[in-house]
Coordinates of C-alpha atoms in Angstrom, one line a residue:
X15 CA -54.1 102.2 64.7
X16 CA -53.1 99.2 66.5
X17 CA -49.6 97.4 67.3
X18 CA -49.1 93.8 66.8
X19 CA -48.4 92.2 69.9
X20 CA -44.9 91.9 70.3
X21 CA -45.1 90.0 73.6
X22 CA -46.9 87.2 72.1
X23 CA -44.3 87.1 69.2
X24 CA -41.6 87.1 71.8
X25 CA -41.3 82.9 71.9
X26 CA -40.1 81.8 68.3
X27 CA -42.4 78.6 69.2
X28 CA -45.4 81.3 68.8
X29 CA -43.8 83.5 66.0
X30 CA -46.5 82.6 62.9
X31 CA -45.5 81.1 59.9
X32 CA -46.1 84.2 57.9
X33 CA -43.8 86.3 60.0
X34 CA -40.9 83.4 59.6
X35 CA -41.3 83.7 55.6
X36 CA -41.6 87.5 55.8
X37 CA -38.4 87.6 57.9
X38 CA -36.6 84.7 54.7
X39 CA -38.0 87.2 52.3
X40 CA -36.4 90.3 53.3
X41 CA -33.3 88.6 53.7
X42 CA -33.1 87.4 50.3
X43 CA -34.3 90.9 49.3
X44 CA -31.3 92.3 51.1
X45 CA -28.8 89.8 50.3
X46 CA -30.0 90.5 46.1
X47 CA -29.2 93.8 46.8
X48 CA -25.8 93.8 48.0
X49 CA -25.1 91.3 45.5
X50 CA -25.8 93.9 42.4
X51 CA -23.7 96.9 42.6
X52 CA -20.8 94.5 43.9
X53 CA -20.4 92.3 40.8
X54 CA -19.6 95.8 38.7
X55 CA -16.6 97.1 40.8
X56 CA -14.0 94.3 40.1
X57 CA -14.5 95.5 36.6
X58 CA -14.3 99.1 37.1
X59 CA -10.7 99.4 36.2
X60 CA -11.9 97.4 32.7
X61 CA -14.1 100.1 32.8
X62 CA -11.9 103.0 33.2
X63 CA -9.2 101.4 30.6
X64 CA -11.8 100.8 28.1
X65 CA -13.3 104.1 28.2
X66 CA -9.8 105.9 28.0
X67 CA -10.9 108.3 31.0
X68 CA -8.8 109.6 33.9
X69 CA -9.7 108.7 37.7
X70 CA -11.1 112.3 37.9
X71 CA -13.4 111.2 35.1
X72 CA -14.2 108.2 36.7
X73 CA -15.2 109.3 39.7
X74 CA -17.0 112.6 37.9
X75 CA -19.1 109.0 36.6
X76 CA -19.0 107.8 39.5
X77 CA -20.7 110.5 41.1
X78 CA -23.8 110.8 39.1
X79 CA -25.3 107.2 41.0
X80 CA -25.5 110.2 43.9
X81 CA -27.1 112.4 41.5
X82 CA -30.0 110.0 40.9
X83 CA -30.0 109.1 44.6
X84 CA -30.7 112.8 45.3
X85 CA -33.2 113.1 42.1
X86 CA -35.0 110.1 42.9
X87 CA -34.5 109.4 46.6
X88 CA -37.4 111.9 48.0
X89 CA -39.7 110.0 46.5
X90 CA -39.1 106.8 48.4
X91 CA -42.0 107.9 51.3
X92 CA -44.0 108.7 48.3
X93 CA -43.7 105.0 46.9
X94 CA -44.0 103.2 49.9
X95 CA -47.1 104.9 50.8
X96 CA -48.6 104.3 47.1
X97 CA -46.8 100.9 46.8
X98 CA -45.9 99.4 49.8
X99 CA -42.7 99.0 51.0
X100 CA -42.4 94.9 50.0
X101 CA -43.6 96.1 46.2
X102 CA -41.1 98.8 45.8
X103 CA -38.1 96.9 47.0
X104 CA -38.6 93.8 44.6
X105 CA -39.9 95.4 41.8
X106 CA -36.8 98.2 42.1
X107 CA -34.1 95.2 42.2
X108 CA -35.1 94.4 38.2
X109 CA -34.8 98.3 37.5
X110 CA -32.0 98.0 39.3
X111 CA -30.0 95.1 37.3
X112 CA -31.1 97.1 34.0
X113 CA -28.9 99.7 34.9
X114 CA -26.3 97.6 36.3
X115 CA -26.6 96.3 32.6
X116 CA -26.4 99.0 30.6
X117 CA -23.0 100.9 32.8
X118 CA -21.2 97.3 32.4
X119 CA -22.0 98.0 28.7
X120 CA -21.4 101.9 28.4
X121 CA -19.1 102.8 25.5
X122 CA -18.8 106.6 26.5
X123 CA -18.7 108.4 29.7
X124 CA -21.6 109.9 29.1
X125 CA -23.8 106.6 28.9
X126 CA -21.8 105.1 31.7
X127 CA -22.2 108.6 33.9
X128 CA -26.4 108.4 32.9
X129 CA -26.6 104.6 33.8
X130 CA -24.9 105.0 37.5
X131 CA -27.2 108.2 37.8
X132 CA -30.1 105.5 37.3
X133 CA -28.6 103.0 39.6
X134 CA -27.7 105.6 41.9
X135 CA -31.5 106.5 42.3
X136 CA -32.9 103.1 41.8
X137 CA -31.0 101.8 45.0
X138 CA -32.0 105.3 47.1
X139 CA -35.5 104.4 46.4
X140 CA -34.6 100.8 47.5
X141 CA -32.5 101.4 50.2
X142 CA -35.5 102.8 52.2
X143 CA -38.2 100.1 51.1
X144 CA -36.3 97.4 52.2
X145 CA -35.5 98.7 55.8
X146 CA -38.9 100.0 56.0
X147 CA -40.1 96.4 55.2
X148 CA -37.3 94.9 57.4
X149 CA -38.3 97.5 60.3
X150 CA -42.2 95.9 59.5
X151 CA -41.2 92.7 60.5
X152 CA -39.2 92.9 63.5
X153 CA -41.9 94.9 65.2
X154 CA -44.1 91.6 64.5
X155 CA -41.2 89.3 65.2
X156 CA -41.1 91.2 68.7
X157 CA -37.5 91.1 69.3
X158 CA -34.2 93.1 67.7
X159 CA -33.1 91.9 64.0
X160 CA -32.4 94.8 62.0
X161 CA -28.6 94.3 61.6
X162 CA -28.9 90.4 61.0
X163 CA -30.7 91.8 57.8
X164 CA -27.9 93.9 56.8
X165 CA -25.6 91.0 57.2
X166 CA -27.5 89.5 54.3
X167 CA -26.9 92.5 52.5
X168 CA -22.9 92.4 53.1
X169 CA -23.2 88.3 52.4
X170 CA -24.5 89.5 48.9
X171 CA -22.1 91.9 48.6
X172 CA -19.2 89.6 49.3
X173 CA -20.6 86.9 46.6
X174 CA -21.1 89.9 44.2
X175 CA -17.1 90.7 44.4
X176 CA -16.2 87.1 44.4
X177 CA -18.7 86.3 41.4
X178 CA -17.5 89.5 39.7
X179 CA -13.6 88.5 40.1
X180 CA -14.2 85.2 38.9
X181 CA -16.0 86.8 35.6
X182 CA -13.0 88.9 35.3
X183 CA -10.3 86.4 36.0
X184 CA -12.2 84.5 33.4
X185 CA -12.2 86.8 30.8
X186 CA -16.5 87.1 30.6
X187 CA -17.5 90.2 28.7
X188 CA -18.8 92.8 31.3
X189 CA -22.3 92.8 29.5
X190 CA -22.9 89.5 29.5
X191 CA -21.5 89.1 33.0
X192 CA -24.2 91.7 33.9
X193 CA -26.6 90.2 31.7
X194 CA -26.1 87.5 34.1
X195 CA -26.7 89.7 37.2
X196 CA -30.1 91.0 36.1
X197 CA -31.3 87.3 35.4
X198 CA -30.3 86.7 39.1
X199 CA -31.8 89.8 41.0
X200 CA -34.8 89.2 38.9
X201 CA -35.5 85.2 40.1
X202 CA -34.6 86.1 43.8
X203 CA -36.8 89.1 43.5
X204 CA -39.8 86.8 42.5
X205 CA -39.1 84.2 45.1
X206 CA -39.1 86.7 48.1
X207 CA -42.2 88.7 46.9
X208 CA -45.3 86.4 47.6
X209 CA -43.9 85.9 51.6
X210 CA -43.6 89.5 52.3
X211 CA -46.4 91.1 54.5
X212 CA -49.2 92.6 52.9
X213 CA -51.1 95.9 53.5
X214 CA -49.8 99.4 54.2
X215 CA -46.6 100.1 56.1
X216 CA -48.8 101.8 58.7
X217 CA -50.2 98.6 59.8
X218 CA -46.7 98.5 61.9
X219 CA -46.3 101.7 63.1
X220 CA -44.5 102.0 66.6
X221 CA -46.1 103.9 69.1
X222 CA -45.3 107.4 70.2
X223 CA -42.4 107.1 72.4
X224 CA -42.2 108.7 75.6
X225 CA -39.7 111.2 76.8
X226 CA -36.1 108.7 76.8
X227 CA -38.6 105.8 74.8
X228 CA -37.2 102.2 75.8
X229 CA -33.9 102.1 77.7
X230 CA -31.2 102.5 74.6
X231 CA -33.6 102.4 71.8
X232 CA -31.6 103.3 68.7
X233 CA -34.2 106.3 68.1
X234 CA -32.8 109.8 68.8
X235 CA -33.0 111.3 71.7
X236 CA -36.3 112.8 71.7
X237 CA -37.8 116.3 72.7
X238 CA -39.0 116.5 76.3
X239 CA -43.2 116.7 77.4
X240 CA -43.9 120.6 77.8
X241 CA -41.2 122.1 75.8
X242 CA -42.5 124.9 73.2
X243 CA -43.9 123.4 69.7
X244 CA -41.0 124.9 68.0
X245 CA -38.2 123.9 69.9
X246 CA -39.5 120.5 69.8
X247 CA -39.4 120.5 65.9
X248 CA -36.2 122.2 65.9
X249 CA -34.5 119.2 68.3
X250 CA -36.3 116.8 65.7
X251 CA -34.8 118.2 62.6
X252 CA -31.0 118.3 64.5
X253 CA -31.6 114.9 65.3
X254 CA -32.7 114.0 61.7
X255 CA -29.9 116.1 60.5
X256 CA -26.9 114.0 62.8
X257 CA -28.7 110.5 61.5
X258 CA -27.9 111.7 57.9
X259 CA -24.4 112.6 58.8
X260 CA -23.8 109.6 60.8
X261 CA -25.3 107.2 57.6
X262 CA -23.1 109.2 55.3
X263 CA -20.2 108.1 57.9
X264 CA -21.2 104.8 57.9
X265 CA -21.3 104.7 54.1
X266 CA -17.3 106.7 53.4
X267 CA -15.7 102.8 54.4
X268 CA -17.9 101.1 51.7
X269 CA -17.4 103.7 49.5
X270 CA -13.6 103.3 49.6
X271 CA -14.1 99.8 49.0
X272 CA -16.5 100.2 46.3
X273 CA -15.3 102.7 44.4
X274 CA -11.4 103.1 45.2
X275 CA -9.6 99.7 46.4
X276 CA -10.1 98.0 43.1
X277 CA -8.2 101.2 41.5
X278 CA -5.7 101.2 44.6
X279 CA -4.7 97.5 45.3
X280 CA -4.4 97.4 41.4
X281 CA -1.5 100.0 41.6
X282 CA -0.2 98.2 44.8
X283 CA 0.8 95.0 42.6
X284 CA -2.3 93.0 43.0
X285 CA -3.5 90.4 40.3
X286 CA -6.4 90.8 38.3
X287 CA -8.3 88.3 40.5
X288 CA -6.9 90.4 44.1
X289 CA -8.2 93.6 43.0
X290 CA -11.7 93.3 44.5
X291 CA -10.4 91.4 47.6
X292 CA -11.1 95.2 49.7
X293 CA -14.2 94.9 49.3
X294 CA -14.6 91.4 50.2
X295 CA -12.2 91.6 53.5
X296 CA -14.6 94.6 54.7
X297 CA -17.9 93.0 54.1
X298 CA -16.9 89.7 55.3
X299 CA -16.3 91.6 59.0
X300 CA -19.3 93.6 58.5
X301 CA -21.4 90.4 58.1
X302 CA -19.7 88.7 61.2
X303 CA -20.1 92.4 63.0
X304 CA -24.3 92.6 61.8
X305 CA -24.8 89.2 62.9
X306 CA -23.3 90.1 66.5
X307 CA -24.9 93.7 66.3
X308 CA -28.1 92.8 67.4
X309 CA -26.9 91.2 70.7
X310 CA -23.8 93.9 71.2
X311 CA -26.3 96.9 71.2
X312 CA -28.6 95.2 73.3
X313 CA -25.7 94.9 75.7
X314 CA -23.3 97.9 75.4
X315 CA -26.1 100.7 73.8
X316 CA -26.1 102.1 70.4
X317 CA -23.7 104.9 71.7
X318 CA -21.0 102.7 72.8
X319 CA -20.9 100.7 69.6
X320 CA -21.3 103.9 67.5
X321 CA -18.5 105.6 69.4
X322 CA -16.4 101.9 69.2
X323 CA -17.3 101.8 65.4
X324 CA -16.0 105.2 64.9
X325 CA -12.4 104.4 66.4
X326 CA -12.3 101.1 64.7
X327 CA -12.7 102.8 61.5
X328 CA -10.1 105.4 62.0
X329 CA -7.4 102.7 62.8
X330 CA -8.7 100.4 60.0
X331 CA -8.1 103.2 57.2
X332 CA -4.8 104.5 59.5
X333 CA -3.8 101.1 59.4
X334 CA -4.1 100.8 55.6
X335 CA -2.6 104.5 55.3
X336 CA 0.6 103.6 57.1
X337 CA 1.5 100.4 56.0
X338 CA 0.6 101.3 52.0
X339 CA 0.4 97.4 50.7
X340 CA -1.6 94.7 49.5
X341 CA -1.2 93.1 52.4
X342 CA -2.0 96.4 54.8
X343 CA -4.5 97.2 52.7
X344 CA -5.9 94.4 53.4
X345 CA -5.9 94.8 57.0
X346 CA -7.4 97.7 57.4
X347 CA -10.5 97.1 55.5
X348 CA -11.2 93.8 58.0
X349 CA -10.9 96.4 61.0
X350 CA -12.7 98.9 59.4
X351 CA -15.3 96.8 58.2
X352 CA -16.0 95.7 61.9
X353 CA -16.4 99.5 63.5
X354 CA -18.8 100.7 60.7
X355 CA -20.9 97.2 60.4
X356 CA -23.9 98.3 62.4
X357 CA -24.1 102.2 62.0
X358 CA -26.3 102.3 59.3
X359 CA -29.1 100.0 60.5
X360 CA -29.1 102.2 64.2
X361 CA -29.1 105.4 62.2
X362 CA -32.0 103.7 60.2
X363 CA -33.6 102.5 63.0
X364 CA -33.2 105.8 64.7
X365 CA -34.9 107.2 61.5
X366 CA -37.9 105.3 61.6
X367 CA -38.8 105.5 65.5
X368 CA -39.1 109.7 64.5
X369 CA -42.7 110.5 66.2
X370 CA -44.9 112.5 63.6
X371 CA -44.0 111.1 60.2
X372 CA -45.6 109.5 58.1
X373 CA -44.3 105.6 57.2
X374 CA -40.8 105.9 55.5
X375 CA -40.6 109.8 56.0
X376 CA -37.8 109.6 58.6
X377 CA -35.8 106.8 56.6
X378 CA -36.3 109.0 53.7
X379 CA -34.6 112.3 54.3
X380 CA -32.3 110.3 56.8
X381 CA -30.8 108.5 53.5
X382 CA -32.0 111.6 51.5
X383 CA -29.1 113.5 53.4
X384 CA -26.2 111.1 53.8
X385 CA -26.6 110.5 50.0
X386 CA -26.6 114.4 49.5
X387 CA -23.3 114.4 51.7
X388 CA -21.8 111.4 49.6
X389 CA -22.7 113.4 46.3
X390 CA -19.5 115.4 46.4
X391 CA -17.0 113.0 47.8
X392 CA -16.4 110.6 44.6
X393 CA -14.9 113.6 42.3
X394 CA -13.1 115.3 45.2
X395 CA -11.2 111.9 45.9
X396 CA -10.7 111.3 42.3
X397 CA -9.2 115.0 42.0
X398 CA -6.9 114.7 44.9
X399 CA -6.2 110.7 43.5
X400 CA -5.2 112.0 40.6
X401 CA -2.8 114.9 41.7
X402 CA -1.6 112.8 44.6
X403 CA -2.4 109.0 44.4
X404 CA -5.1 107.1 45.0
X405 CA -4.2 106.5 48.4
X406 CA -6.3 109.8 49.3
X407 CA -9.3 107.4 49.3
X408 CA -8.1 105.8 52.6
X409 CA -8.1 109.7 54.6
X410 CA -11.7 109.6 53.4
X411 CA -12.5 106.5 54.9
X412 CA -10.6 107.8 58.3
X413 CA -12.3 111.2 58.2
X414 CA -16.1 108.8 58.4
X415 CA -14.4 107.1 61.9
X416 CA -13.7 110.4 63.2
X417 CA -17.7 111.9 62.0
X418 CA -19.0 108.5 64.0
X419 CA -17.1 108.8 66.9
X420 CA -18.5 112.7 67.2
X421 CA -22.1 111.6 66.3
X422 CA -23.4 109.5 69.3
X423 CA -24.8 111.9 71.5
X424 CA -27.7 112.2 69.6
X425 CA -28.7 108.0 69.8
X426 CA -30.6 107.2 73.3
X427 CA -29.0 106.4 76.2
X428 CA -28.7 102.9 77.8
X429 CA -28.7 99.1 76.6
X430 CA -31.8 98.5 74.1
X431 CA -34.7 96.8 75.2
X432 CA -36.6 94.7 72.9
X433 CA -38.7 96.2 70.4

């Protein structure tokens, strides 16, 4: 199997014109995807008043999107193998904007609780074809841009909450506002796909690393030459098993944001058109913080900025906890945002660089697990919301700093080298 030549990609006045319009494609695929799931939660306390259900409920609803992550998410190596990584991630963003369509739509718990379950596993099996595809083209671009990806992804996200706001401030129905959302992801979708790259993800396969790899690489901290088989495999499966948790981490901010804010700011006195303005104020850092990721890791090492992150986190969501206003609130989301901006795209990077799997396996059970942890924290915050206040949601978000400022050991020591 050979490498593309990274050196000679190294100059952007040699980078090919294909590897350019592979690089615009996957950030419109990203950007499409952040932009779905974030036009549904301004309306998610329309939602929960139209159905008539508790916040338990809810997030009992809620919950199921993990369900079909876990259902549906092993099967994301599987796909990328058959499909290719480019296929699976465009083709998954229409799947993807059906279900979207039919929760905005849901006239029982039951239908809304079936349609997140398909959303839920729709975007697992995403999730891993688009990094997979993103991971593709830096190695041909020859130089670090995994995060300036997911900064496309929290750009979408921010226009999906604005877009969704403005739907809801003016009184759009939530199925033809979604209606709306699938017609989007679908014409994006169908731009990106003819400038992806072609041929099997294991075209682009890194080499074997070496005992510490390249200085800082994001990729765990691999087994040493001459250590018994099984020790090796064990020190591989811990490492695999700390990415998960530190994804999962990276994911209990967003979450809050996602799921809770809306429900929180709401009972803080915020307007209809406020309520989604958590979510925007944390993905507007995390864009600004995955657009300087690249460049910060490079400098400081992923365990520096994963150890930051972590802190930053905890005194976003303490910030939020203590001052318990819009206006705190508020706050805390733009300095939480900021400290969990670039987790996820090291752990996935981590993921990937994994010797001995197959293409996608490592980004698989990496977003397999955190997605297994996240399955049982919707309807445990929802319980504790509901006999204590939804302001519970914000100790969940603290408890992810606290998990990312334990979990760097296992990321490579040193400032990253290029690719």
């Amino acid at each position: 199997m050979t490498r593309p030549d990274t050196d000679s990609a190294a100059s952007p006045a040699r980078r090919p014109a294909p590897v350019v319009r592979a690089r615009i494609a996957v950030y419109l695929t990203f950007l499409a995807n952040g932009l779905g799931l974030s036009n549904l939660v301004p309306r998610y306390p329309e939602v929960l008043a139209h159905l008539g259900i508790t916040k338990a409920a809810f997030g009992q609803a809620v919950m199921f999107s993990s369900v079909g992550a876990l259902a549906a998410g092993l099967a994301a190596s599987w796909c990328i193998t058959r499909f290719t990584s480019a296929r699976v991630a465009s083709v998954g963003m229409i799947v993807l904007g059906l279900g979207l369509l039919g929760a905005g739509a849901a006239g029982s718990w039951l239908v809304l609780a079936l349609c997140m379950a398909w959303v839920g596993g729709t975007d697992a099996i995403i999730d891993v074809a688009q990094n997979a595809h993103a991971l593709r083209v830096e190695r041909r671009w020859g130089s670090s841009i995994i995060t300036s990806f997911h900064a496309a992804w929290s750009l979408g996200a921010v226009l999906g909450a604005v877009m969704g706001q403005a739907m809801a401030g003016a009184g759009v129905p939530i199925g033809l506002h979604m209606a709306g959302v699938l017609l989007v992801l679908t014409l994006v979708s169908a731009a990106a796909v003819p400038w992806t790259i072609k041929g099997p993800d294991s075209d682009d396969r890194p080499a074997t690393a070496s005992e510490d790899g390249p200085a800082g690489s994001p990729g765990p901290a691999g087994p040493r030459p001459g250590r018994p088989g099984a020790r090796a495999r064990l020190l591989t499966v811990g490492a695999v098993v700390v990415l998960g948790l530190m994804c999962a981490a990276a994911m209990f901010p967003e979450d809050v944001t996602a799921s809770w804010s809306s429900l929180l700011l709401a009972e803080q006195g915020a307007a209809p058109g406020m309520v989604g303005m958590g979510l925007v104020c944390l993905q507007t850092t995390m864009i600004v913080g995955r657009l300087l990721g690249d460049a910060v890791i490079d400098r400081l090492g992923a365990r520096a900025v994963i150890a930051g992150g972590g802190a930053l986190v905890a005194a976003g969501m303490g910030t939020a906890l203590a001052a318990g206003s819009v206006p705190g609130t508020l706050v805390g989301m733009v300095i939480a945002g900021a400290g969990c901006a670039v987790a996820m795209p090291v752990a996935y990077a981590a993921a990937d660089d994994v010797p001995g799997m197959r293409p996608g396996a490592g980004l698989t059970i990496v977003s397999w697990l955190a997605r297994v942890i996240m399955l049982v924290s919707p309807p445990v915050v929802g319980w504790f919301a509901d006999a204590h206040g939804t302001w519970v949601a914000l100790v969940y978000g603290l408890l992810g700093g606290a998990i990312l400022m334990a979990s760097w050991p296992v990321l490579r020591r040193g400032a990253r080298a290029g690719r």
